[in-house]
Amino acid sequence: ALAEYEFKFKNFNLRPGTSYSQITYDDSHYKDTVRYYTNLFNGKVTLKNYAFYLQSEYSFAGKLRIMASVRGEKHLVPDNIYYSYQFAGTYQVNKSNLVRMVFSRANRGPFVLDTQVDYEHTILFGNYVYIQKTERNKDLKLMTMDMIELGFRNKLLKNISTDFEFFVTQSKDFSLYNESSVTNETFDTTIEIKKKINIPLKVNQVGSSGNFHVVINKKLNFRFFGTIQFTLLNNMKYNLPQLDSSVLYPVINSVRH
């Protein structure tokens, strides 16, 4: 569902809006009577998203355009409000040259396999039992990227144009699976648990891209595009938390009984 309204006053536009989305997964109708594995969700799970946003644009003398937008999103999982924004400006130097600058933040959306999966798979090797278990993490932070971009567009000739941009980005709140296992020799059982967790890794990128466009005629044109970027990884050395083995023994006992 989406609702928005646009206000116009001379050279200024303002557009507030709100949206709501929901998706539900239900695997309760698919059961394994042998009990060698469980379903992904073991029932009904729902993802919801409430959002509000505000977009604005101002133009001055046909040369300067300033655009600003902000969006707030409330997810069911994780239970936090995430904000994204974009502030941009363009200036028409003359008929052949335009410069632009952008400041922005973007967030990754929640992924159902990270926040809702509760899966268990039992493998039998004779009398030995090996259990693989994947747990949901409803407190997983969403990956966020901040960016600054400076661009320049030029029309060299009537049929030749170029577009160059320089950018700097920083990304954080990456996630990966943390795996822990424990073996109970008394019950001849090993259990392995996987769970997505956030890591302190931060990624910085600096780069530039360019576009060279040549129009020969209405049917023939050439476009050349290239990008070069440098990536720096920070906080690469970190220790993953170890799962308390005492949590696993009730699972082992329930399997053997």
PDB file of C-alpha atoms in Angstrom:
ATOM      1  CA  ALA A   1       0.000   0.000   0.000  1.00  0.00           C
ATOM      2  CA  LEU A   2       1.297   3.453  -0.909  1.00  0.00           C
ATOM      3  CA  ALA A   3      -0.012   6.957  -0.329  1.00  0.00           C
ATOM      4  CA  GLU A   4       1.646  10.243  -1.212  1.00  0.00           C
ATOM      5  CA  TYR A   5       0.769  13.814  -2.066  1.00  0.00           C
ATOM      6  CA  GLU A   6       2.689  16.459  -3.993  1.00  0.00           C
ATOM      7  CA  PHE A   7       2.735  20.152  -3.084  1.00  0.00           C
ATOM      8  CA  LYS A   8       3.928  22.647  -5.673  1.00  0.00           C
ATOM      9  CA  PHE A   9       4.789  26.267  -5.069  1.00  0.00           C
ATOM     10  CA  LYS A  10       6.570  28.091  -7.873  1.00  0.00           C
ATOM     11  CA  ASN A  11      10.043  26.513  -8.076  1.00  0.00           C
ATOM     12  CA  PHE A  12       9.626  24.329  -4.975  1.00  0.00           C
ATOM     13  CA  ASN A  13       8.133  20.815  -4.895  1.00  0.00           C
ATOM     14  CA  LEU A  14       7.407  18.810  -1.744  1.00  0.00           C
ATOM     15  CA  ARG A  15       6.148  15.217  -1.719  1.00  0.00           C
ATOM     16  CA  PRO A  16       5.415  13.451   1.603  1.00  0.00           C
ATOM     17  CA  GLY A  17       4.337   9.842   1.578  1.00  0.00           C
ATOM     18  CA  THR A  18       3.938   6.615   3.481  1.00  0.00           C
ATOM     19  CA  SER A  19       3.901   2.931   2.552  1.00  0.00           C
ATOM     20  CA  TYR A  20       3.200  -0.469   4.062  1.00  0.00           C
ATOM     21  CA  SER A  21       4.184  -3.918   2.840  1.00  0.00           C
ATOM     22  CA  GLN A  22       3.736  -7.415   4.264  1.00  0.00           C
ATOM     23  CA  ILE A  23       4.706 -10.883   3.152  1.00  0.00           C
ATOM     24  CA  THR A  24       3.937 -14.158   4.938  1.00  0.00           C
ATOM     25  CA  TYR A  25       5.563 -17.580   4.603  1.00  0.00           C
ATOM     26  CA  ASP A  26       3.857 -20.679   5.952  1.00  0.00           C
ATOM     27  CA  ASP A  27       5.402 -24.146   5.746  1.00  0.00           C
ATOM     28  CA  SER A  28       3.283 -25.741   8.491  1.00  0.00           C
ATOM     29  CA  HIS A  29       1.490 -27.873   5.879  1.00  0.00           C
ATOM     30  CA  TYR A  30       4.711 -29.658   4.944  1.00  0.00           C
ATOM     31  CA  LYS A  31       5.839 -31.981   7.687  1.00  0.00           C
ATOM     32  CA  ASP A  32       8.396 -34.778   7.782  1.00  0.00           C
ATOM     33  CA  THR A  33       6.880 -37.784   9.512  1.00  0.00           C
ATOM     34  CA  VAL A  34      10.272 -39.514   9.751  1.00  0.00           C
ATOM     35  CA  ARG A  35      11.682 -36.501  11.682  1.00  0.00           C
ATOM     36  CA  TYR A  36      15.066 -36.497   9.912  1.00  0.00           C
ATOM     37  CA  TYR A  37      14.706 -32.795   9.171  1.00  0.00           C
ATOM     38  CA  THR A  38      12.452 -29.898  10.060  1.00  0.00           C
ATOM     39  CA  ASN A  39      10.961 -27.205   7.868  1.00  0.00           C
ATOM     40  CA  LEU A  40      12.703 -23.899   7.278  1.00  0.00           C
ATOM     41  CA  PHE A  41      10.303 -21.872   9.413  1.00  0.00           C
ATOM     42  CA  ASN A  42       8.281 -24.537  11.252  1.00  0.00           C
ATOM     43  CA  GLY A  43       5.101 -22.530  10.969  1.00  0.00           C
ATOM     44  CA  LYS A  44       4.026 -19.121   9.799  1.00  0.00           C
ATOM     45  CA  VAL A  45       6.437 -16.153   9.716  1.00  0.00           C
ATOM     46  CA  THR A  46       5.710 -12.627   8.568  1.00  0.00           C
ATOM     47  CA  LEU A  47       7.853  -9.747   7.337  1.00  0.00           C
ATOM     48  CA  LYS A  48       6.377  -6.257   7.678  1.00  0.00           C
ATOM     49  CA  ASN A  49       7.625  -2.853   6.646  1.00  0.00           C
ATOM     50  CA  TYR A  50       6.215   0.538   7.585  1.00  0.00           C
ATOM     51  CA  ALA A  51       7.812   3.519   5.867  1.00  0.00           C
ATOM     52  CA  PHE A  52       7.443   7.269   5.731  1.00  0.00           C
ATOM     53  CA  TYR A  53       9.352   9.539   3.408  1.00  0.00           C
ATOM     54  CA  LEU A  54       9.705  13.137   2.320  1.00  0.00           C
ATOM     55  CA  GLN A  55      11.038  14.310  -1.042  1.00  0.00           C
ATOM     56  CA  SER A  56      11.745  17.906  -1.996  1.00  0.00           C
ATOM     57  CA  GLU A  57      13.182  19.767  -4.974  1.00  0.00           C
ATOM     58  CA  TYR A  58      14.063  23.402  -5.553  1.00  0.00           C
ATOM     59  CA  SER A  59      15.220  24.993  -8.810  1.00  0.00           C
ATOM     60  CA  PHE A  60      16.711  28.441  -9.193  1.00  0.00           C
ATOM     61  CA  ALA A  61      17.115  30.442 -12.381  1.00  0.00           C
ATOM     62  CA  GLY A  62      17.086  27.301 -14.500  1.00  0.00           C
ATOM     63  CA  LYS A  63      20.674  26.504 -13.508  1.00  0.00           C
ATOM     64  CA  LEU A  64      20.679  25.277  -9.916  1.00  0.00           C
ATOM     65  CA  ARG A  65      18.644  22.301  -8.692  1.00  0.00           C
ATOM     66  CA  ILE A  66      18.707  21.134  -5.074  1.00  0.00           C
ATOM     67  CA  MET A  67      17.052  17.839  -4.120  1.00  0.00           C
ATOM     68  CA  ALA A  68      16.653  16.357  -0.655  1.00  0.00           C
ATOM     69  CA  SER A  69      14.862  13.220   0.461  1.00  0.00           C
ATOM     70  CA  VAL A  70      14.685  11.215   3.660  1.00  0.00           C
ATOM     71  CA  ARG A  71      13.019   7.867   4.392  1.00  0.00           C
ATOM     72  CA  GLY A  72      12.387   6.075   7.659  1.00  0.00           C
ATOM     73  CA  GLU A  73      11.569   2.369   7.736  1.00  0.00           C
ATOM     74  CA  LYS A  74      10.237   0.326  10.632  1.00  0.00           C
ATOM     75  CA  HIS A  75      10.712  -3.411  10.141  1.00  0.00           C
ATOM     76  CA  LEU A  76       9.080  -6.142  12.153  1.00  0.00           C
ATOM     77  CA  VAL A  77      12.481  -7.867  12.265  1.00  0.00           C
ATOM     78  CA  PRO A  78      14.836  -6.337  13.250  1.00  0.00           C
ATOM     79  CA  ASP A  79      12.754  -4.172  15.542  1.00  0.00           C
ATOM     80  CA  ASN A  80      14.492  -0.880  14.759  1.00  0.00           C
ATOM     81  CA  ILE A  81      13.873   2.214  12.656  1.00  0.00           C
ATOM     82  CA  TYR A  82      16.359   2.669   9.805  1.00  0.00           C
ATOM     83  CA  TYR A  83      16.830   5.988   8.047  1.00  0.00           C
ATOM     84  CA  SER A  84      18.092   6.549   4.531  1.00  0.00           C
ATOM     85  CA  TYR A  85      18.612   9.885   2.843  1.00  0.00           C
ATOM     86  CA  GLN A  86      19.901  11.607  -0.247  1.00  0.00           C
ATOM     87  CA  PHE A  87      20.979  15.219  -0.691  1.00  0.00           C
ATOM     88  CA  ALA A  88      21.918  16.173  -4.233  1.00  0.00           C
ATOM     89  CA  GLY A  89      22.614  19.295  -6.211  1.00  0.00           C
ATOM     90  CA  THR A  90      23.233  20.025  -9.885  1.00  0.00           C
ATOM     91  CA  TYR A  91      24.508  23.204 -11.468  1.00  0.00           C
ATOM     92  CA  GLN A  92      24.272  23.952 -15.201  1.00  0.00           C
ATOM     93  CA  VAL A  93      27.462  25.895 -15.854  1.00  0.00           C
ATOM     94  CA  ASN A  94      26.506  26.453 -19.485  1.00  0.00           C
ATOM     95  CA  LYS A  95      24.763  24.582 -22.298  1.00  0.00           C
ATOM     96  CA  SER A  96      27.617  22.074 -22.515  1.00  0.00           C
ATOM     97  CA  ASN A  97      28.706  21.556 -18.899  1.00  0.00           C
ATOM     98  CA  LEU A  98      26.940  20.344 -15.756  1.00  0.00           C
ATOM     99  CA  VAL A  99      28.321  19.468 -12.321  1.00  0.00           C
ATOM    100  CA  ARG A 100      26.587  17.494  -9.583  1.00  0.00           C
ATOM    101  CA  MET A 101      27.219  16.407  -5.989  1.00  0.00           C
ATOM    102  CA  VAL A 102      25.437  13.726  -3.949  1.00  0.00           C
ATOM    103  CA  PHE A 103      25.473  12.725  -0.272  1.00  0.00           C
ATOM    104  CA  SER A 104      23.487   9.589   0.522  1.00  0.00           C
ATOM    105  CA  ARG A 105      22.885   6.690   2.891  1.00  0.00           C
ATOM    106  CA  ALA A 106      21.279   3.370   1.947  1.00  0.00           C
ATOM    107  CA  ASN A 107      20.323   0.337   4.063  1.00  0.00           C
ATOM    108  CA  ARG A 108      20.005  -3.312   3.118  1.00  0.00           C
ATOM    109  CA  GLY A 109      16.573  -4.781   3.648  1.00  0.00           C
ATOM    110  CA  PRO A 110      15.994  -7.709   6.040  1.00  0.00           C
ATOM    111  CA  PHE A 111      16.457 -11.160   4.498  1.00  0.00           C
ATOM    112  CA  VAL A 112      14.061 -13.898   5.553  1.00  0.00           C
ATOM    113  CA  LEU A 113      16.771 -16.601   5.651  1.00  0.00           C
ATOM    114  CA  ASP A 114      18.802 -14.561   8.163  1.00  0.00           C
ATOM    115  CA  THR A 115      16.040 -13.539  10.550  1.00  0.00           C
ATOM    116  CA  GLN A 116      13.348 -16.233  10.317  1.00  0.00           C
ATOM    117  CA  VAL A 117      14.911 -19.604   9.487  1.00  0.00           C
ATOM    118  CA  ASP A 118      14.871 -22.171  12.291  1.00  0.00           C
ATOM    119  CA  TYR A 119      16.036 -25.357  10.613  1.00  0.00           C
ATOM    120  CA  GLU A 120      17.306 -28.677  11.909  1.00  0.00           C
ATOM    121  CA  HIS A 121      18.659 -31.591   9.880  1.00  0.00           C
ATOM    122  CA  THR A 122      19.512 -34.976  11.428  1.00  0.00           C
ATOM    123  CA  ILE A 123      21.965 -37.286   9.650  1.00  0.00           C
ATOM    124  CA  LEU A 124      22.345 -40.914  10.775  1.00  0.00           C
ATOM    125  CA  PHE A 125      25.615 -42.852  10.400  1.00  0.00           C
ATOM    126  CA  GLY A 126      24.678 -46.242  11.848  1.00  0.00           C
ATOM    127  CA  ASN A 127      24.228 -45.558  15.552  1.00  0.00           C
ATOM    128  CA  TYR A 128      25.915 -42.160  15.300  1.00  0.00           C
ATOM    129  CA  VAL A 129      23.784 -39.028  15.052  1.00  0.00           C
ATOM    130  CA  TYR A 130      24.954 -35.787  13.430  1.00  0.00           C
ATOM    131  CA  ILE A 131      22.664 -32.763  13.761  1.00  0.00           C
ATOM    132  CA  GLN A 132      22.916 -29.568  11.746  1.00  0.00           C
ATOM    133  CA  LYS A 133      20.905 -26.682  13.169  1.00  0.00           C
ATOM    134  CA  THR A 134      20.440 -23.171  11.750  1.00  0.00           C
ATOM    135  CA  GLU A 135      19.037 -20.588  14.161  1.00  0.00           C
ATOM    136  CA  ARG A 136      17.362 -17.286  13.382  1.00  0.00           C
ATOM    137  CA  ASN A 137      18.777 -13.979  14.593  1.00  0.00           C
ATOM    138  CA  LYS A 138      16.074 -11.349  15.036  1.00  0.00           C
ATOM    139  CA  ASP A 139      18.594  -8.781  16.325  1.00  0.00           C
ATOM    140  CA  LEU A 140      20.770  -8.785  13.196  1.00  0.00           C
ATOM    141  CA  LYS A 141      21.695  -5.232  12.139  1.00  0.00           C
ATOM    142  CA  LEU A 142      21.195  -4.273   8.508  1.00  0.00           C
ATOM    143  CA  MET A 143      24.187  -3.377   6.369  1.00  0.00           C
ATOM    144  CA  THR A 144      24.495   0.378   5.783  1.00  0.00           C
ATOM    145  CA  MET A 145      26.438   2.306   3.131  1.00  0.00           C
ATOM    146  CA  ASP A 146      27.255   6.037   3.102  1.00  0.00           C
ATOM    147  CA  MET A 147      28.370   7.687  -0.131  1.00  0.00           C
ATOM    148  CA  ILE A 148      29.719  10.995  -1.431  1.00  0.00           C
ATOM    149  CA  GLU A 149      29.763  11.512  -5.195  1.00  0.00           C
ATOM    150  CA  LEU A 150      31.028  14.344  -7.387  1.00  0.00           C
ATOM    151  CA  GLY A 151      30.194  14.257 -11.106  1.00  0.00           C
ATOM    152  CA  PHE A 152      30.867  16.269 -14.227  1.00  0.00           C
ATOM    153  CA  ARG A 153      28.998  16.018 -17.536  1.00  0.00           C
ATOM    154  CA  ASN A 154      30.302  17.632 -20.686  1.00  0.00           C
ATOM    155  CA  LYS A 155      29.162  17.895 -24.296  1.00  0.00           C
ATOM    156  CA  LEU A 156      32.389  18.243 -26.236  1.00  0.00           C
ATOM    157  CA  LEU A 157      30.755  18.385 -29.653  1.00  0.00           C
ATOM    158  CA  LYS A 158      27.261  17.999 -31.038  1.00  0.00           C
ATOM    159  CA  ASN A 159      27.711  14.230 -31.235  1.00  0.00           C
ATOM    160  CA  ILE A 160      30.301  13.600 -28.480  1.00  0.00           C
ATOM    161  CA  SER A 161      29.600  13.718 -24.753  1.00  0.00           C
ATOM    162  CA  THR A 162      31.413  12.601 -21.595  1.00  0.00           C
ATOM    163  CA  ASP A 163      30.348  11.882 -18.039  1.00  0.00           C
ATOM    164  CA  PHE A 164      32.830  11.422 -15.167  1.00  0.00           C
ATOM    165  CA  GLU A 165      32.215  10.832 -11.480  1.00  0.00           C
ATOM    166  CA  PHE A 166      34.336  10.394  -8.366  1.00  0.00           C
ATOM    167  CA  PHE A 167      32.950   8.599  -5.320  1.00  0.00           C
ATOM    168  CA  VAL A 168      33.796   7.631  -1.751  1.00  0.00           C
ATOM    169  CA  THR A 169      31.778   5.016   0.146  1.00  0.00           C
ATOM    170  CA  GLN A 170      31.863   3.406   3.581  1.00  0.00           C
ATOM    171  CA  SER A 171      29.898   0.246   4.442  1.00  0.00           C
ATOM    172  CA  LYS A 172      29.372  -1.339   7.862  1.00  0.00           C
ATOM    173  CA  ASP A 173      27.329  -3.936   9.763  1.00  0.00           C
ATOM    174  CA  PHE A 174      28.219  -6.882   7.546  1.00  0.00           C
ATOM    175  CA  SER A 175      27.165 -10.355   8.701  1.00  0.00           C
ATOM    176  CA  LEU A 176      28.253 -13.965   8.355  1.00  0.00           C
ATOM    177  CA  TYR A 177      27.416 -17.369   9.785  1.00  0.00           C
ATOM    178  CA  ASN A 178      28.974 -18.203  13.123  1.00  0.00           C
ATOM    179  CA  GLU A 179      29.358 -21.972  13.536  1.00  0.00           C
ATOM    180  CA  SER A 180      29.858 -23.909  16.769  1.00  0.00           C
ATOM    181  CA  SER A 181      29.719 -27.630  17.464  1.00  0.00           C
ATOM    182  CA  VAL A 182      29.933 -30.022  20.392  1.00  0.00           C
ATOM    183  CA  THR A 183      30.191 -33.796  20.636  1.00  0.00           C
ATOM    184  CA  ASN A 184      28.652 -35.984  23.332  1.00  0.00           C
ATOM    185  CA  GLU A 185      30.496 -39.309  23.211  1.00  0.00           C
ATOM    186  CA  THR A 186      28.072 -40.841  25.707  1.00  0.00           C
ATOM    187  CA  PHE A 187      25.192 -40.449  23.267  1.00  0.00           C
ATOM    188  CA  ASP A 188      27.352 -40.783  20.109  1.00  0.00           C
ATOM    189  CA  THR A 189      26.000 -37.457  18.946  1.00  0.00           C
ATOM    190  CA  THR A 190      27.487 -34.313  17.395  1.00  0.00           C
ATOM    191  CA  ILE A 191      25.500 -31.139  16.894  1.00  0.00           C
ATOM    192  CA  GLU A 192      26.514 -28.125  14.822  1.00  0.00           C
ATOM    193  CA  ILE A 193      24.729 -24.797  15.115  1.00  0.00           C
ATOM    194  CA  LYS A 194      24.916 -21.926  12.592  1.00  0.00           C
ATOM    195  CA  LYS A 195      23.666 -18.419  13.258  1.00  0.00           C
ATOM    196  CA  LYS A 196      24.112 -15.165  11.347  1.00  0.00           C
ATOM    197  CA  ILE A 197      25.874 -12.470  13.399  1.00  0.00           C
ATOM    198  CA  ASN A 198      27.227  -8.998  12.718  1.00  0.00           C
ATOM    199  CA  ILE A 199      30.970  -8.493  12.428  1.00  0.00           C
ATOM    200  CA  PRO A 200      32.986  -5.271  13.004  1.00  0.00           C
ATOM    201  CA  LEU A 201      34.271  -5.196   9.415  1.00  0.00           C
ATOM    202  CA  LYS A 202      34.111  -1.798   7.687  1.00  0.00           C
ATOM    203  CA  VAL A 203      34.735  -1.351   3.969  1.00  0.00           C
ATOM    204  CA  ASN A 204      35.955   1.930   2.473  1.00  0.00           C
ATOM    205  CA  GLN A 205      36.013   2.482  -1.269  1.00  0.00           C
ATOM    206  CA  VAL A 206      37.391   5.309  -3.393  1.00  0.00           C
ATOM    207  CA  GLY A 207      36.903   5.273  -7.128  1.00  0.00           C
ATOM    208  CA  SER A 208      36.081   6.956 -10.380  1.00  0.00           C
ATOM    209  CA  SER A 209      34.046   6.023 -13.428  1.00  0.00           C
ATOM    210  CA  GLY A 210      33.743   7.542 -16.863  1.00  0.00           C
ATOM    211  CA  ASN A 211      31.434   7.344 -19.853  1.00  0.00           C
ATOM    212  CA  PHE A 212      32.396   8.431 -23.391  1.00  0.00           C
ATOM    213  CA  HIS A 213      29.543   8.557 -25.919  1.00  0.00           C
ATOM    214  CA  VAL A 214      29.888   9.096 -29.665  1.00  0.00           C
ATOM    215  CA  VAL A 215      26.894   9.319 -31.989  1.00  0.00           C
ATOM    216  CA  ILE A 216      27.738   8.628 -35.638  1.00  0.00           C
ATOM    217  CA  ASN A 217      24.162   8.778 -36.910  1.00  0.00           C
ATOM    218  CA  LYS A 218      20.641   7.745 -35.813  1.00  0.00           C
ATOM    219  CA  LYS A 219      21.475   4.064 -36.283  1.00  0.00           C
ATOM    220  CA  LEU A 220      25.090   3.893 -35.145  1.00  0.00           C
ATOM    221  CA  ASN A 221      26.648   5.091 -31.887  1.00  0.00           C
ATOM    222  CA  PHE A 222      29.439   4.002 -29.563  1.00  0.00           C
ATOM    223  CA  ARG A 223      29.620   4.111 -25.803  1.00  0.00           C
ATOM    224  CA  PHE A 224      32.778   3.437 -23.781  1.00  0.00           C
ATOM    225  CA  PHE A 225      32.539   2.927 -20.036  1.00  0.00           C
ATOM    226  CA  GLY A 226      35.148   2.222 -17.369  1.00  0.00           C
ATOM    227  CA  THR A 227      35.529   2.176 -13.579  1.00  0.00           C
ATOM    228  CA  ILE A 228      38.540   2.053 -11.287  1.00  0.00           C
ATOM    229  CA  GLN A 229      38.222   1.722  -7.542  1.00  0.00           C
ATOM    230  CA  PHE A 230      40.330   0.983  -4.488  1.00  0.00           C
ATOM    231  CA  THR A 231      38.984  -0.935  -1.506  1.00  0.00           C
ATOM    232  CA  LEU A 232      40.270  -0.815   2.067  1.00  0.00           C
ATOM    233  CA  LEU A 233      39.078  -3.371   4.643  1.00  0.00           C
ATOM    234  CA  ASN A 234      39.158  -2.292   8.293  1.00  0.00           C
ATOM    235  CA  ASN A 235      38.727  -4.444  11.412  1.00  0.00           C
ATOM    236  CA  MET A 236      39.529  -7.622   9.515  1.00  0.00           C
ATOM    237  CA  LYS A 237      40.855  -9.326  12.643  1.00  0.00           C
ATOM    238  CA  TYR A 238      38.089 -10.266  15.037  1.00  0.00           C
ATOM    239  CA  ASN A 239      37.085 -13.202  17.193  1.00  0.00           C
ATOM    240  CA  LEU A 240      33.689 -14.807  16.724  1.00  0.00           C
ATOM    241  CA  PRO A 241      31.804 -15.513  19.973  1.00  0.00           C
ATOM    242  CA  GLN A 242      31.761 -19.150  21.002  1.00  0.00           C
ATOM    243  CA  LEU A 243      28.445 -20.820  21.609  1.00  0.00           C
ATOM    244  CA  ASP A 244      27.894 -22.083  25.144  1.00  0.00           C
ATOM    245  CA  SER A 245      28.025 -25.882  24.845  1.00  0.00           C
ATOM    246  CA  SER A 246      25.535 -26.278  27.685  1.00  0.00           C
ATOM    247  CA  VAL A 247      22.863 -24.965  25.317  1.00  0.00           C
ATOM    248  CA  LEU A 248      23.416 -27.931  23.034  1.00  0.00           C
ATOM    249  CA  TYR A 249      23.036 -30.777  25.505  1.00  0.00           C
ATOM    250  CA  PRO A 250      19.253 -30.474  25.938  1.00  0.00           C
ATOM    251  CA  VAL A 251      18.967 -30.802  22.166  1.00  0.00           C
ATOM    252  CA  ILE A 252      21.135 -33.911  22.199  1.00  0.00           C
ATOM    253  CA  ASN A 253      19.133 -35.459  25.035  1.00  0.00           C
ATOM    254  CA  SER A 254      15.828 -34.757  23.265  1.00  0.00           C
ATOM    255  CA  VAL A 255      17.089 -36.482  20.115  1.00  0.00           C
ATOM    256  CA  ARG A 256      18.239 -39.584  21.981  1.00  0.00           C
ATOM    257  CA  HIS A 257      14.975 -39.853  23.913  1.00  0.00           C
TER     258      HIS A 257
END
